[in-house]
Every structure is written in C-alpha cells, then in structure tokens.
JSON list of C-alpha atoms in Angstrom, two decimals:
[
{"chain": "A", "resi": 1, "resn": "MET", "atom": "CA", "xyz": [57.85, 191.38, 99.42]},
{"chain": "A", "resi": 2, "resn": "GLY", "atom": "CA", "xyz": [55.40, 192.41, 96.69]},
{"chain": "A", "resi": 3, "resn": "ASP", "atom": "CA", "xyz": [54.43, 195.78, 95.33]},
{"chain": "A", "resi": 4, "resn": "PRO", "atom": "CA", "xyz": [53.59, 198.56, 97.80]},
{"chain": "A", "resi": 5, "resn": "ILE", "atom": "CA", "xyz": [49.93, 199.32, 98.47]},
{"chain": "A", "resi": 6, "resn": "LEU", "atom": "CA", "xyz": [50.65, 203.07, 98.42]},
{"chain": "A", "resi": 7, "resn": "SER", "atom": "CA", "xyz": [53.59, 204.75, 96.74]},
{"chain": "A", "resi": 8, "resn": "VAL", "atom": "CA", "xyz": [54.47, 208.46, 96.84]},
{"chain": "A", "resi": 9, "resn": "ARG", "atom": "CA", "xyz": [57.11, 209.30, 94.26]},
{"chain": "A", "resi": 10, "resn": "ASP", "atom": "CA", "xyz": [59.13, 212.53, 94.10]},
{"chain": "A", "resi": 11, "resn": "VAL", "atom": "CA", "xyz": [56.22, 214.74, 95.17]},
{"chain": "A", "resi": 12, "resn": "HIS", "atom": "CA", "xyz": [56.76, 218.49, 95.15]},
{"chain": "A", "resi": 13, "resn": "LYS", "atom": "CA", "xyz": [54.43, 221.20, 96.45]},
{"chain": "A", "resi": 14, "resn": "ALA", "atom": "CA", "xyz": [55.35, 224.84, 96.91]},
{"chain": "A", "resi": 15, "resn": "PHE", "atom": "CA", "xyz": [53.44, 227.83, 98.24]},
{"chain": "A", "resi": 16, "resn": "GLY", "atom": "CA", "xyz": [55.40, 230.71, 96.81]},
{"chain": "A", "resi": 17, "resn": "ALA", "atom": "CA", "xyz": [58.96, 230.36, 98.07]},
{"chain": "A", "resi": 18, "resn": "LEU", "atom": "CA", "xyz": [57.96, 227.80, 100.70]},
{"chain": "A", "resi": 19, "resn": "LYS", "atom": "CA", "xyz": [58.64, 224.20, 99.68]},
{"chain": "A", "resi": 20, "resn": "ALA", "atom": "CA", "xyz": [56.09, 222.22, 101.68]},
{"chain": "A", "resi": 21, "resn": "SER", "atom": "CA", "xyz": [56.94, 218.97, 99.88]},
{"chain": "A", "resi": 22, "resn": "ASP", "atom": "CA", "xyz": [60.42, 218.81, 98.43]},
{"chain": "A", "resi": 23, "resn": "GLY", "atom": "CA", "xyz": [60.89, 215.60, 96.48]},
{"chain": "A", "resi": 24, "resn": "VAL", "atom": "CA", "xyz": [59.07, 213.38, 98.96]},
{"chain": "A", "resi": 25, "resn": "SER", "atom": "CA", "xyz": [59.03, 209.63, 98.30]},
{"chain": "A", "resi": 26, "resn": "LEU", "atom": "CA", "xyz": [57.68, 206.92, 100.60]},
{"chain": "A", "resi": 27, "resn": "GLU", "atom": "CA", "xyz": [55.90, 203.58, 100.43]},
{"chain": "A", "resi": 28, "resn": "LEU", "atom": "CA", "xyz": [53.27, 201.79, 102.48]},
{"chain": "A", "resi": 29, "resn": "ARG", "atom": "CA", "xyz": [53.46, 198.01, 102.33]},
{"chain": "A", "resi": 30, "resn": "ALA", "atom": "CA", "xyz": [50.92, 195.34, 103.16]},
{"chain": "A", "resi": 31, "resn": "GLY", "atom": "CA", "xyz": [50.70, 194.45, 106.85]},
{"chain": "A", "resi": 32, "resn": "GLU", "atom": "CA", "xyz": [52.66, 197.41, 108.21]},
{"chain": "A", "resi": 33, "resn": "ILE", "atom": "CA", "xyz": [52.25, 200.64, 110.09]},
{"chain": "A", "resi": 34, "resn": "HIS", "atom": "CA", "xyz": [54.46, 203.28, 108.52]},
{"chain": "A", "resi": 35, "resn": "ALA", "atom": "CA", "xyz": [54.68, 206.32, 110.78]},
{"chain": "A", "resi": 36, "resn": "LEU", "atom": "CA", "xyz": [55.34, 209.81, 109.41]},
{"chain": "A", "resi": 37, "resn": "ILE", "atom": "CA", "xyz": [56.83, 212.09, 112.05]},
{"chain": "A", "resi": 38, "resn": "GLY", "atom": "CA", "xyz": [58.38, 215.53, 112.10]},
{"chain": "A", "resi": 39, "resn": "PRO", "atom": "CA", "xyz": [58.29, 218.89, 113.89]},
{"chain": "A", "resi": 40, "resn": "ASN", "atom": "CA", "xyz": [55.43, 221.34, 113.47]},
{"chain": "A", "resi": 41, "resn": "GLY", "atom": "CA", "xyz": [55.62, 222.98, 110.05]},
{"chain": "A", "resi": 42, "resn": "ALA", "atom": "CA", "xyz": [57.53, 220.05, 108.53]},
{"chain": "A", "resi": 43, "resn": "GLY", "atom": "CA", "xyz": [54.90, 219.53, 105.81]},
{"chain": "A", "resi": 44, "resn": "LYS", "atom": "CA", "xyz": [53.11, 216.47, 107.20]},
{"chain": "A", "resi": 45, "resn": "SER", "atom": "CA", "xyz": [49.59, 217.87, 106.76]},
{"chain": "A", "resi": 46, "resn": "THR", "atom": "CA", "xyz": [50.36, 219.07, 103.23]},
{"chain": "A", "resi": 47, "resn": "LEU", "atom": "CA", "xyz": [51.68, 215.63, 102.30]},
{"chain": "A", "resi": 48, "resn": "ILE", "atom": "CA", "xyz": [48.65, 213.84, 103.75]},
{"chain": "A", "resi": 49, "resn": "GLN", "atom": "CA", "xyz": [46.35, 216.19, 101.83]},
{"chain": "A", "resi": 50, "resn": "GLN", "atom": "CA", "xyz": [48.16, 215.30, 98.61]},
{"chain": "A", "resi": 51, "resn": "ILE", "atom": "CA", "xyz": [47.86, 211.59, 99.33]},
{"chain": "A", "resi": 52, "resn": "ALA", "atom": "CA", "xyz": [44.19, 211.87, 100.32]},
{"chain": "A", "resi": 53, "resn": "GLY", "atom": "CA", "xyz": [43.29, 213.99, 97.28]},
{"chain": "A", "resi": 54, "resn": "GLY", "atom": "CA", "xyz": [42.49, 217.34, 98.86]},
{"chain": "A", "resi": 55, "resn": "LEU", "atom": "CA", "xyz": [45.54, 219.01, 97.35]},
{"chain": "A", "resi": 56, "resn": "ALA", "atom": "CA", "xyz": [47.21, 218.40, 93.99]},
{"chain": "A", "resi": 57, "resn": "PRO", "atom": "CA", "xyz": [51.02, 218.11, 93.92]},
{"chain": "A", "resi": 58, "resn": "ASP", "atom": "CA", "xyz": [52.96, 220.42, 91.63]},
{"chain": "A", "resi": 59, "resn": "SER", "atom": "CA", "xyz": [54.83, 217.38, 90.35]},
{"chain": "A", "resi": 60, "resn": "GLY", "atom": "CA", "xyz": [55.38, 213.77, 91.23]},
{"chain": "A", "resi": 61, "resn": "THR", "atom": "CA", "xyz": [52.89, 210.91, 91.53]},
{"chain": "A", "resi": 62, "resn": "VAL", "atom": "CA", "xyz": [50.77, 209.13, 94.10]},
{"chain": "A", "resi": 63, "resn": "GLU", "atom": "CA", "xyz": [50.05, 205.49, 93.27]},
{"chain": "A", "resi": 64, "resn": "PHE", "atom": "CA", "xyz": [47.54, 203.28, 95.07]},
{"chain": "A", "resi": 65, "resn": "VAL", "atom": "CA", "xyz": [47.18, 199.53, 94.49]},
{"chain": "A", "resi": 66, "resn": "GLY", "atom": "CA", "xyz": [49.18, 199.90, 91.29]},
{"chain": "A", "resi": 67, "resn": "ARG", "atom": "CA", "xyz": [47.19, 202.83, 89.90]},
{"chain": "A", "resi": 68, "resn": "ASP", "atom": "CA", "xyz": [48.25, 206.45, 89.46]},
{"chain": "A", "resi": 69, "resn": "ILE", "atom": "CA", "xyz": [45.68, 208.39, 91.49]},
{"chain": "A", "resi": 70, "resn": "SER", "atom": "CA", "xyz": [47.43, 211.77, 91.33]},
{"chain": "A", "resi": 71, "resn": "GLY", "atom": "CA", "xyz": [44.57, 213.33, 89.37]},
{"chain": "A", "resi": 72, "resn": "THR", "atom": "CA", "xyz": [41.65, 211.73, 91.20]},
{"chain": "A", "resi": 73, "resn": "SER", "atom": "CA", "xyz": [39.38, 213.31, 93.81]},
{"chain": "A", "resi": 74, "resn": "THR", "atom": "CA", "xyz": [39.19, 212.48, 97.51]},
{"chain": "A", "resi": 75, "resn": "ALA", "atom": "CA", "xyz": [35.88, 210.66, 96.92]},
{"chain": "A", "resi": 76, "resn": "GLN", "atom": "CA", "xyz": [37.35, 208.59, 94.10]},
{"chain": "A", "resi": 77, "resn": "ARG", "atom": "CA", "xyz": [40.30, 207.60, 96.28]},
{"chain": "A", "resi": 78, "resn": "ALA", "atom": "CA", "xyz": [37.94, 206.61, 99.08]},
{"chain": "A", "resi": 79, "resn": "ARG", "atom": "CA", "xyz": [35.98, 204.42, 96.67]},
{"chain": "A", "resi": 80, "resn": "LEU", "atom": "CA", "xyz": [39.23, 202.72, 95.68]},
{"chain": "A", "resi": 81, "resn": "GLY", "atom": "CA", "xyz": [39.80, 201.87, 99.34]},
{"chain": "A", "resi": 82, "resn": "LEU", "atom": "CA", "xyz": [41.96, 204.69, 100.70]},
{"chain": "A", "resi": 83, "resn": "ALA", "atom": "CA", "xyz": [40.40, 205.56, 104.06]},
{"chain": "A", "resi": 84, "resn": "ARG", "atom": "CA", "xyz": [41.33, 208.71, 105.98]},
{"chain": "A", "resi": 85, "resn": "THR", "atom": "CA", "xyz": [40.40, 209.04, 109.63]},
{"chain": "A", "resi": 86, "resn": "PHE", "atom": "CA", "xyz": [40.66, 211.48, 112.50]},
{"chain": "A", "resi": 87, "resn": "GLN", "atom": "CA", "xyz": [40.96, 214.76, 110.63]},
{"chain": "A", "resi": 88, "resn": "ILE", "atom": "CA", "xyz": [37.31, 215.84, 111.04]},
{"chain": "A", "resi": 89, "resn": "SER", "atom": "CA", "xyz": [34.86, 213.52, 112.74]},
{"chain": "A", "resi": 90, "resn": "ALA", "atom": "CA", "xyz": [31.92, 212.56, 110.55]},
{"chain": "A", "resi": 91, "resn": "LEU", "atom": "CA", "xyz": [30.06, 210.72, 113.28]},
{"chain": "A", "resi": 92, "resn": "ALA", "atom": "CA", "xyz": [26.35, 211.34, 113.77]},
{"chain": "A", "resi": 93, "resn": "MET", "atom": "CA", "xyz": [26.30, 212.23, 117.46]},
{"chain": "A", "resi": 94, "resn": "GLN", "atom": "CA", "xyz": [22.53, 211.84, 117.86]},
{"chain": "A", "resi": 95, "resn": "PHE", "atom": "CA", "xyz": [22.60, 208.24, 116.59]},
{"chain": "A", "resi": 96, "resn": "THR", "atom": "CA", "xyz": [23.71, 205.13, 118.43]},
{"chain": "A", "resi": 97, "resn": "VAL", "atom": "CA", "xyz": [27.05, 203.47, 117.90]},
{"chain": "A", "resi": 98, "resn": "LEU", "atom": "CA", "xyz": [25.37, 200.69, 115.92]},
{"chain": "A", "resi": 99, "resn": "GLU", "atom": "CA", "xyz": [23.39, 203.15, 113.80]},
{"chain": "A", "resi": 100, "resn": "ASN", "atom": "CA", "xyz": [26.59, 204.98, 112.80]},
{"chain": "A", "resi": 101, "resn": "VAL", "atom": "CA", "xyz": [28.14, 201.75, 111.55]},
{"chain": "A", "resi": 102, "resn": "VAL", "atom": "CA", "xyz": [24.98, 200.73, 109.70]},
{"chain": "A", "resi": 103, "resn": "LEU", "atom": "CA", "xyz": [24.91, 204.17, 108.06]},
{"chain": "A", "resi": 104, "resn": "GLY", "atom": "CA", "xyz": [28.44, 203.54, 106.84]},
{"chain": "A", "resi": 105, "resn": "LEU", "atom": "CA", "xyz": [27.41, 200.20, 105.35]},
{"chain": "A", "resi": 106, "resn": "VAL", "atom": "CA", "xyz": [24.37, 201.75, 103.67]},
{"chain": "A", "resi": 107, "resn": "GLY", "atom": "CA", "xyz": [26.58, 204.39, 102.04]},
{"chain": "A", "resi": 108, "resn": "GLU", "atom": "CA", "xyz": [29.26, 201.89, 101.03]},
{"chain": "A", "resi": 109, "resn": "ARG", "atom": "CA", "xyz": [26.69, 199.73, 99.27]},
{"chain": "A", "resi": 110, "resn": "GLY", "atom": "CA", "xyz": [25.23, 202.72, 97.46]},
{"chain": "A", "resi": 111, "resn": "HIS", "atom": "CA", "xyz": [21.83, 202.41, 99.11]},
{"chain": "A", "resi": 112, "resn": "VAL", "atom": "CA", "xyz": [21.62, 206.06, 100.11]},
{"chain": "A", "resi": 113, "resn": "PHE", "atom": "CA", "xyz": [17.86, 206.23, 99.59]},
{"chain": "A", "resi": 114, "resn": "ARG", "atom": "CA", "xyz": [17.03, 203.28, 101.83]},
{"chain": "A", "resi": 115, "resn": "PHE", "atom": "CA", "xyz": [14.73, 204.18, 104.71]},
{"chain": "A", "resi": 116, "resn": "PHE", "atom": "CA", "xyz": [16.96, 204.09, 107.77]},
{"chain": "A", "resi": 117, "resn": "ARG", "atom": "CA", "xyz": [14.65, 202.50, 110.34]},
{"chain": "A", "resi": 118, "resn": "PRO", "atom": "CA", "xyz": [13.77, 199.42, 108.20]},
{"chain": "A", "resi": 119, "resn": "VAL", "atom": "CA", "xyz": [17.51, 198.96, 107.56]},
{"chain": "A", "resi": 120, "resn": "MET", "atom": "CA", "xyz": [18.02, 198.70, 111.32]},
{"chain": "A", "resi": 121, "resn": "LYS", "atom": "CA", "xyz": [16.02, 195.45, 111.22]},
{"chain": "A", "resi": 122, "resn": "ASP", "atom": "CA", "xyz": [17.88, 194.02, 108.22]},
{"chain": "A", "resi": 123, "resn": "ALA", "atom": "CA", "xyz": [20.36, 191.25, 109.08]},
{"chain": "A", "resi": 124, "resn": "ALA", "atom": "CA", "xyz": [22.28, 192.00, 105.89]},
{"chain": "A", "resi": 125, "resn": "TYR", "atom": "CA", "xyz": [23.38, 195.23, 107.60]},
{"chain": "A", "resi": 126, "resn": "LEU", "atom": "CA", "xyz": [23.16, 194.35, 111.27]},
{"chain": "A", "resi": 127, "resn": "ASP", "atom": "CA", "xyz": [25.32, 191.22, 111.15]},
{"chain": "A", "resi": 128, "resn": "PRO", "atom": "CA", "xyz": [28.36, 192.88, 109.54]},
{"chain": "A", "resi": 129, "resn": "ALA", "atom": "CA", "xyz": [27.85, 195.98, 111.73]},
{"chain": "A", "resi": 130, "resn": "HIS", "atom": "CA", "xyz": [28.00, 193.89, 114.89]},
{"chain": "A", "resi": 131, "resn": "ALA", "atom": "CA", "xyz": [31.08, 192.06, 113.58]},
{"chain": "A", "resi": 132, "resn": "ILE", "atom": "CA", "xyz": [32.84, 195.38, 112.98]},
{"chain": "A", "resi": 133, "resn": "LEU", "atom": "CA", "xyz": [31.95, 196.63, 116.46]},
{"chain": "A", "resi": 134, "resn": "LYS", "atom": "CA", "xyz": [33.36, 193.46, 118.00]},
{"chain": "A", "resi": 135, "resn": "ARG", "atom": "CA", "xyz": [36.58, 194.00, 116.07]},
{"chain": "A", "resi": 136, "resn": "VAL", "atom": "CA", "xyz": [37.07, 197.53, 117.41]},
{"chain": "A", "resi": 137, "resn": "GLY", "atom": "CA", "xyz": [35.97, 196.69, 120.95]},
{"chain": "A", "resi": 138, "resn": "LEU", "atom": "CA", "xyz": [32.66, 198.59, 121.00]},
{"chain": "A", "resi": 139, "resn": "HIS", "atom": "CA", "xyz": [30.12, 195.77, 120.87]},
{"chain": "A", "resi": 140, "resn": "ASP", "atom": "CA", "xyz": [29.15, 196.29, 124.52]},
{"chain": "A", "resi": 141, "resn": "VAL", "atom": "CA", "xyz": [28.14, 199.92, 123.82]},
{"chain": "A", "resi": 142, "resn": "ALA", "atom": "CA", "xyz": [26.41, 199.28, 120.48]},
{"chain": "A", "resi": 143, "resn": "HIS", "atom": "CA", "xyz": [23.15, 200.88, 121.64]},
{"chain": "A", "resi": 144, "resn": "MET", "atom": "CA", "xyz": [24.68, 203.88, 123.39]},
{"chain": "A", "resi": 145, "resn": "ARG", "atom": "CA", "xyz": [24.25, 207.29, 121.80]},
{"chain": "A", "resi": 146, "resn": "THR", "atom": "CA", "xyz": [27.47, 208.43, 120.17]},
{"chain": "A", "resi": 147, "resn": "ALA", "atom": "CA", "xyz": [27.34, 211.75, 122.05]},
{"chain": "A", "resi": 148, "resn": "GLU", "atom": "CA", "xyz": [27.69, 209.79, 125.31]},
{"chain": "A", "resi": 149, "resn": "LEU", "atom": "CA", "xyz": [30.90, 208.03, 124.31]},
{"chain": "A", "resi": 150, "resn": "SER", "atom": "CA", "xyz": [34.29, 208.97, 125.69]},
{"chain": "A", "resi": 151, "resn": "HIS", "atom": "CA", "xyz": [36.75, 210.68, 123.36]},
{"chain": "A", "resi": 152, "resn": "GLY", "atom": "CA", "xyz": [38.70, 207.45, 123.00]},
{"chain": "A", "resi": 153, "resn": "GLN", "atom": "CA", "xyz": [35.57, 205.46, 122.18]},
{"chain": "A", "resi": 154, "resn": "ARG", "atom": "CA", "xyz": [34.70, 207.95, 119.46]},
{"chain": "A", "resi": 155, "resn": "ARG", "atom": "CA", "xyz": [38.13, 207.34, 117.96]},
{"chain": "A", "resi": 156, "resn": "GLN", "atom": "CA", "xyz": [37.34, 203.62, 117.96]},
{"chain": "A", "resi": 157, "resn": "LEU", "atom": "CA", "xyz": [33.97, 204.30, 116.34]},
{"chain": "A", "resi": 158, "resn": "GLU", "atom": "CA", "xyz": [35.64, 206.36, 113.59]},
{"chain": "A", "resi": 159, "resn": "VAL", "atom": "CA", "xyz": [37.76, 203.31, 112.82]},
{"chain": "A", "resi": 160, "resn": "ALA", "atom": "CA", "xyz": [34.63, 201.15, 112.78]},
{"chain": "A", "resi": 161, "resn": "VAL", "atom": "CA", "xyz": [32.90, 203.46, 110.30]},
{"chain": "A", "resi": 162, "resn": "ALA", "atom": "CA", "xyz": [36.03, 203.47, 108.13]},
{"chain": "A", "resi": 163, "resn": "LEU", "atom": "CA", "xyz": [35.98, 199.66, 108.13]},
{"chain": "A", "resi": 164, "resn": "THR", "atom": "CA", "xyz": [32.52, 199.71, 106.50]},
{"chain": "A", "resi": 165, "resn": "LEU", "atom": "CA", "xyz": [34.28, 201.00, 103.36]},
{"chain": "A", "resi": 166, "resn": "ALA", "atom": "CA", "xyz": [36.38, 197.82, 103.10]},
{"chain": "A", "resi": 167, "resn": "PRO", "atom": "CA", "xyz": [39.58, 199.89, 102.99]},
{"chain": "A", "resi": 168, "resn": "LYS", "atom": "CA", "xyz": [42.81, 198.69, 101.43]},
{"chain": "A", "resi": 169, "resn": "ALA", "atom": "CA", "xyz": [44.84, 201.25, 103.41]},
{"chain": "A", "resi": 170, "resn": "PHE", "atom": "CA", "xyz": [44.34, 203.82, 106.16]},
{"chain": "A", "resi": 171, "resn": "LEU", "atom": "CA", "xyz": [45.65, 207.36, 106.47]},
{"chain": "A", "resi": 172, "resn": "MET", "atom": "CA", "xyz": [45.49, 208.24, 110.16]},
{"chain": "A", "resi": 173, "resn": "ASP", "atom": "CA", "xyz": [46.07, 211.81, 111.25]},
{"chain": "A", "resi": 174, "resn": "GLU", "atom": "CA", "xyz": [47.09, 212.10, 114.94]},
{"chain": "A", "resi": 175, "resn": "PRO", "atom": "CA", "xyz": [44.70, 209.47, 116.34]},
{"chain": "A", "resi": 176, "resn": "MET", "atom": "CA", "xyz": [46.14, 209.83, 119.86]},
{"chain": "A", "resi": 177, "resn": "ALA", "atom": "CA", "xyz": [45.42, 213.57, 120.08]},
{"chain": "A", "resi": 178, "resn": "GLY", "atom": "CA", "xyz": [43.40, 214.41, 123.18]},
{"chain": "A", "resi": 179, "resn": "LEU", "atom": "CA", "xyz": [43.41, 210.88, 124.59]},
{"chain": "A", "resi": 180, "resn": "GLY", "atom": "CA", "xyz": [44.34, 210.02, 128.14]},
{"chain": "A", "resi": 181, "resn": "ALA", "atom": "CA", "xyz": [46.52, 207.07, 129.09]},
{"chain": "A", "resi": 182, "resn": "ASP", "atom": "CA", "xyz": [43.69, 204.52, 129.00]},
{"chain": "A", "resi": 183, "resn": "GLY", "atom": "CA", "xyz": [42.37, 205.78, 125.68]},
{"chain": "A", "resi": 184, "resn": "SER", "atom": "CA", "xyz": [45.83, 205.75, 124.13]},
{"chain": "A", "resi": 185, "resn": "LYS", "atom": "CA", "xyz": [46.44, 202.21, 125.34]},
{"chain": "A", "resi": 186, "resn": "ALA", "atom": "CA", "xyz": [43.14, 200.96, 123.91]},
{"chain": "A", "resi": 187, "resn": "LEU", "atom": "CA", "xyz": [43.67, 202.67, 120.56]},
{"chain": "A", "resi": 188, "resn": "THR", "atom": "CA", "xyz": [47.27, 201.44, 120.34]},
{"chain": "A", "resi": 189, "resn": "GLN", "atom": "CA", "xyz": [46.05, 197.87, 120.76]},
{"chain": "A", "resi": 190, "resn": "LEU", "atom": "CA", "xyz": [43.36, 198.42, 118.13]},
{"chain": "A", "resi": 191, "resn": "LEU", "atom": "CA", "xyz": [45.78, 199.85, 115.55]},
{"chain": "A", "resi": 192, "resn": "ALA", "atom": "CA", "xyz": [48.29, 197.06, 116.14]},
{"chain": "A", "resi": 193, "resn": "ASP", "atom": "CA", "xyz": [45.56, 194.57, 115.23]},
{"chain": "A", "resi": 194, "resn": "LEU", "atom": "CA", "xyz": [44.09, 196.69, 112.43]},
{"chain": "A", "resi": 195, "resn": "LYS", "atom": "CA", "xyz": [47.24, 196.63, 110.29]},
{"chain": "A", "resi": 196, "resn": "THR", "atom": "CA", "xyz": [46.54, 192.96, 109.52]},
{"chain": "A", "resi": 197, "resn": "HIS", "atom": "CA", "xyz": [43.32, 194.15, 107.88]},
{"chain": "A", "resi": 198, "resn": "ALA", "atom": "CA", "xyz": [44.88, 197.06, 105.97]},
{"chain": "A", "resi": 199, "resn": "PRO", "atom": "CA", "xyz": [48.22, 198.86, 106.31]},
{"chain": "A", "resi": 200, "resn": "ILE", "atom": "CA", "xyz": [48.32, 202.25, 108.04]},
{"chain": "A", "resi": 201, "resn": "LEU", "atom": "CA", "xyz": [50.18, 205.45, 107.20]},
{"chain": "A", "resi": 202, "resn": "LEU", "atom": "CA", "xyz": [50.24, 207.07, 110.62]},
{"chain": "A", "resi": 203, "resn": "VAL", "atom": "CA", "xyz": [50.90, 210.74, 111.37]},
{"chain": "A", "resi": 204, "resn": "GLU", "atom": "CA", "xyz": [51.43, 211.08, 115.09]},
{"chain": "A", "resi": 205, "resn": "HIS", "atom": "CA", "xyz": [53.19, 213.32, 117.64]},
{"chain": "A", "resi": 206, "resn": "ASP", "atom": "CA", "xyz": [52.92, 210.84, 120.50]},
{"chain": "A", "resi": 207, "resn": "MET", "atom": "CA", "xyz": [56.35, 209.25, 120.25]},
{"chain": "A", "resi": 208, "resn": "ASP", "atom": "CA", "xyz": [55.53, 206.52, 122.76]},
{"chain": "A", "resi": 209, "resn": "ALA", "atom": "CA", "xyz": [52.73, 205.40, 120.45]},
{"chain": "A", "resi": 210, "resn": "VAL", "atom": "CA", "xyz": [54.90, 205.74, 117.35]},
{"chain": "A", "resi": 211, "resn": "PHE", "atom": "CA", "xyz": [57.72, 203.62, 118.77]},
{"chain": "A", "resi": 212, "resn": "ALA", "atom": "CA", "xyz": [55.23, 201.04, 120.07]},
{"chain": "A", "resi": 213, "resn": "LEU", "atom": "CA", "xyz": [53.33, 200.71, 116.79]},
{"chain": "A", "resi": 214, "resn": "ALA", "atom": "CA", "xyz": [55.52, 201.51, 113.80]},
{"chain": "A", "resi": 215, "resn": "ASP", "atom": "CA", "xyz": [57.19, 198.90, 111.63]},
{"chain": "A", "resi": 216, "resn": "ARG", "atom": "CA", "xyz": [58.93, 201.71, 109.76]},
{"chain": "A", "resi": 217, "resn": "ILE", "atom": "CA", "xyz": [59.24, 205.44, 110.35]},
{"chain": "A", "resi": 218, "resn": "SER", "atom": "CA", "xyz": [59.86, 208.30, 107.93]},
{"chain": "A", "resi": 219, "resn": "VAL", "atom": "CA", "xyz": [61.04, 211.62, 109.33]},
{"chain": "A", "resi": 220, "resn": "LEU", "atom": "CA", "xyz": [59.93, 214.75, 107.49]},
{"chain": "A", "resi": 221, "resn": "VAL", "atom": "CA", "xyz": [61.77, 218.03, 108.10]},
{"chain": "A", "resi": 222, "resn": "TYR", "atom": "CA", "xyz": [61.20, 221.20, 106.05]},
{"chain": "A", "resi": 223, "resn": "GLY", "atom": "CA", "xyz": [59.41, 219.24, 103.34]},
{"chain": "A", "resi": 224, "resn": "LYS", "atom": "CA", "xyz": [62.12, 216.59, 102.96]},
{"chain": "A", "resi": 225, "resn": "ILE", "atom": "CA", "xyz": [62.31, 213.00, 104.15]},
{"chain": "A", "resi": 226, "resn": "ILE", "atom": "CA", "xyz": [65.62, 212.93, 106.02]},
{"chain": "A", "resi": 227, "resn": "ALA", "atom": "CA", "xyz": [65.44, 209.28, 107.10]},
{"chain": "A", "resi": 228, "resn": "THR", "atom": "CA", "xyz": [63.32, 206.15, 106.74]},
{"chain": "A", "resi": 229, "resn": "GLY", "atom": "CA", "xyz": [63.91, 202.99, 108.72]},
{"chain": "A", "resi": 230, "resn": "THR", "atom": "CA", "xyz": [62.97, 200.74, 111.58]},
{"chain": "A", "resi": 231, "resn": "VAL", "atom": "CA", "xyz": [62.28, 202.07, 115.05]},
{"chain": "A", "resi": 232, "resn": "ASP", "atom": "CA", "xyz": [65.80, 201.13, 116.18]},
{"chain": "A", "resi": 233, "resn": "ALA", "atom": "CA", "xyz": [67.40, 202.77, 113.16]},
{"chain": "A", "resi": 234, "resn": "ILE", "atom": "CA", "xyz": [65.45, 205.99, 113.58]},
{"chain": "A", "resi": 235, "resn": "ARG", "atom": "CA", "xyz": [66.09, 206.09, 117.34]},
{"chain": "A", "resi": 236, "resn": "ALA", "atom": "CA", "xyz": [69.84, 205.82, 116.70]},
{"chain": "A", "resi": 237, "resn": "ASN", "atom": "CA", "xyz": [70.02, 208.20, 113.73]},
{"chain": "A", "resi": 238, "resn": "PRO", "atom": "CA", "xyz": [72.05, 211.29, 114.72]},
{"chain": "A", "resi": 239, "resn": "GLU", "atom": "CA", "xyz": [70.48, 213.48, 112.03]},
{"chain": "A", "resi": 240, "resn": "VAL", "atom": "CA", "xyz": [67.01, 212.62, 113.30]},
{"chain": "A", "resi": 241, "resn": "ARG", "atom": "CA", "xyz": [68.05, 213.34, 116.89]},
{"chain": "A", "resi": 242, "resn": "ALA", "atom": "CA", "xyz": [69.42, 216.72, 115.91]},
{"chain": "A", "resi": 243, "resn": "ALA", "atom": "CA", "xyz": [66.49, 217.71, 113.72]},
{"chain": "A", "resi": 244, "resn": "TYR", "atom": "CA", "xyz": [63.54, 216.40, 115.70]},
{"chain": "A", "resi": 245, "resn": "LEU", "atom": "CA", "xyz": [63.95, 214.04, 118.63]},
{"chain": "A", "resi": 246, "resn": "GLY", "atom": "CA", "xyz": [66.48, 216.15, 120.47]},
{"chain": "A", "resi": 247, "resn": "ASP", "atom": "CA", "xyz": [69.13, 214.94, 122.82]},
{"chain": "A", "resi": 248, "resn": "GLY", "atom": "CA", "xyz": [66.77, 213.75, 125.56]},
{"chain": "A", "resi": 249, "resn": "GLU", "atom": "CA", "xyz": [65.91, 210.18, 126.32]},
{"chain": "A", "resi": 250, "resn": "ILE", "atom": "CA", "xyz": [63.91, 208.47, 123.59]},
{"chain": "A", "resi": 251, "resn": "PRO", "atom": "CA", "xyz": [61.19, 206.00, 124.65]},
{"chain": "A", "resi": 252, "resn": "ALA", "atom": "CA", "xyz": [62.23, 202.37, 124.48]}
]
C-alpha cells in the first residue's frame, strides 16, 4: 500500500480545560479522499489548523511525505506541496479566470517581480494555465472576470489556482458550503477526478457529498476520533449513529 502521504500521530491541543484535539491520529493515502466529519464543536477546524500550520499542537506529530512538519510554517508546508483550499478565498476578483491561474504559476515559479501583462503573452505560462482550466472545467470561461463567476465556479477556480502549486495533497475545508444542487454536483465530479492527481483530506458537512466521494471517513467527536472506516462501515457504526448521524435515514 505504501507509506501515507500525510500522517497525524497522537496530536493533542487544549485550550484551558477544553481538549480540542485529544490524541488524534489519522492518515491520508495516495489516491484517496479521506473525509473528516463530526458535529459542530468537535475540533475539526482546530485539527485542520494544526495540519496546515496555523496552530502548533501541544504534543504529537504531523508528517508529510515522510517528513516531520510539526514545527514548520504554513508557507513552508505549502511549498512542500500541502495545499489548503476554501477557508478564505484568495482570488483576485478584478482579474479574469485565466489571469488568476497565471498569477498562481508566476508565484509558484518564484517570478514575483515579472511584469504581469508581458507574462500574459508567454506560452510558458499560458499553456499550463489553459491545461489546468480544462482539467477543472473552466476553459470556456477563461476570459471572464472572476467577479462574474457563480459561487460554484469560484470554487472550481480555487482548485485551479491550488493546482498551480503542484500539490502532493489537498486540505479542503467545506467546499460544498453555499453551493446549490448544480454547483455541488459539478464540484463532486471535480473532486472525484482530482484525487488521482493528489489525495484529499476533506472536511464537509454535506453528508450526501461525503458518502458519494469518500474512500474512508474519520468521525471526530469532542476532540477524539471515534471511528475510521469505509462509507459502509461508518454508515453501519452504532457509535457514529448515536454521536453524530442520528437515527434518521442515512444517504445511500
């Protein structure tokens, strides 16, 4: 099966008497979507912050591609290939879809002082930018201003910009939030394809999307992982039903 791309090992984080992360361990493997679910206040955001580098754990380790990154910054983790999306949009609304992707490529290659307009005529940037837009399904709106995109299309563009960083793994924080049925369907299809490029640790409240996408699910309750398994195993787990999913019908 090979070593995991991302490994969280016995992570603890407390805020006074509150244990936000209480011995959390999980792994993200190549080619999978691993969903992290749990009720509000379960500690999901705190855990993602510790993985992304915005918050240091009190103890435990976070390893990425075989390296202990527990003491590294968010920027250092991004340079290693850990891409986080959907927490705060970094899109330039006044620029076109294509310009946003080219900007990402300019930054990834360290050419931050390149004059932007000449870059927009450079095939070394335009060709990969167009290829990325085709991958995420936005090639037909490449010259539209980002401010004119639908909410769902902006989600797709955020993925496109993240792809300019050549990520080895994605952290995705509630990508379906605010999307209608059509937007959710389009993004679900995109993420299902994207995991072949880089695995995804997915935090999501939309259980239809979770059960449609996830290869494995971990359930976090009061800072503890109470279960990890396949969709079928999690759907049938009585402890998960009692703690989070409830007794109602669970999506098939």
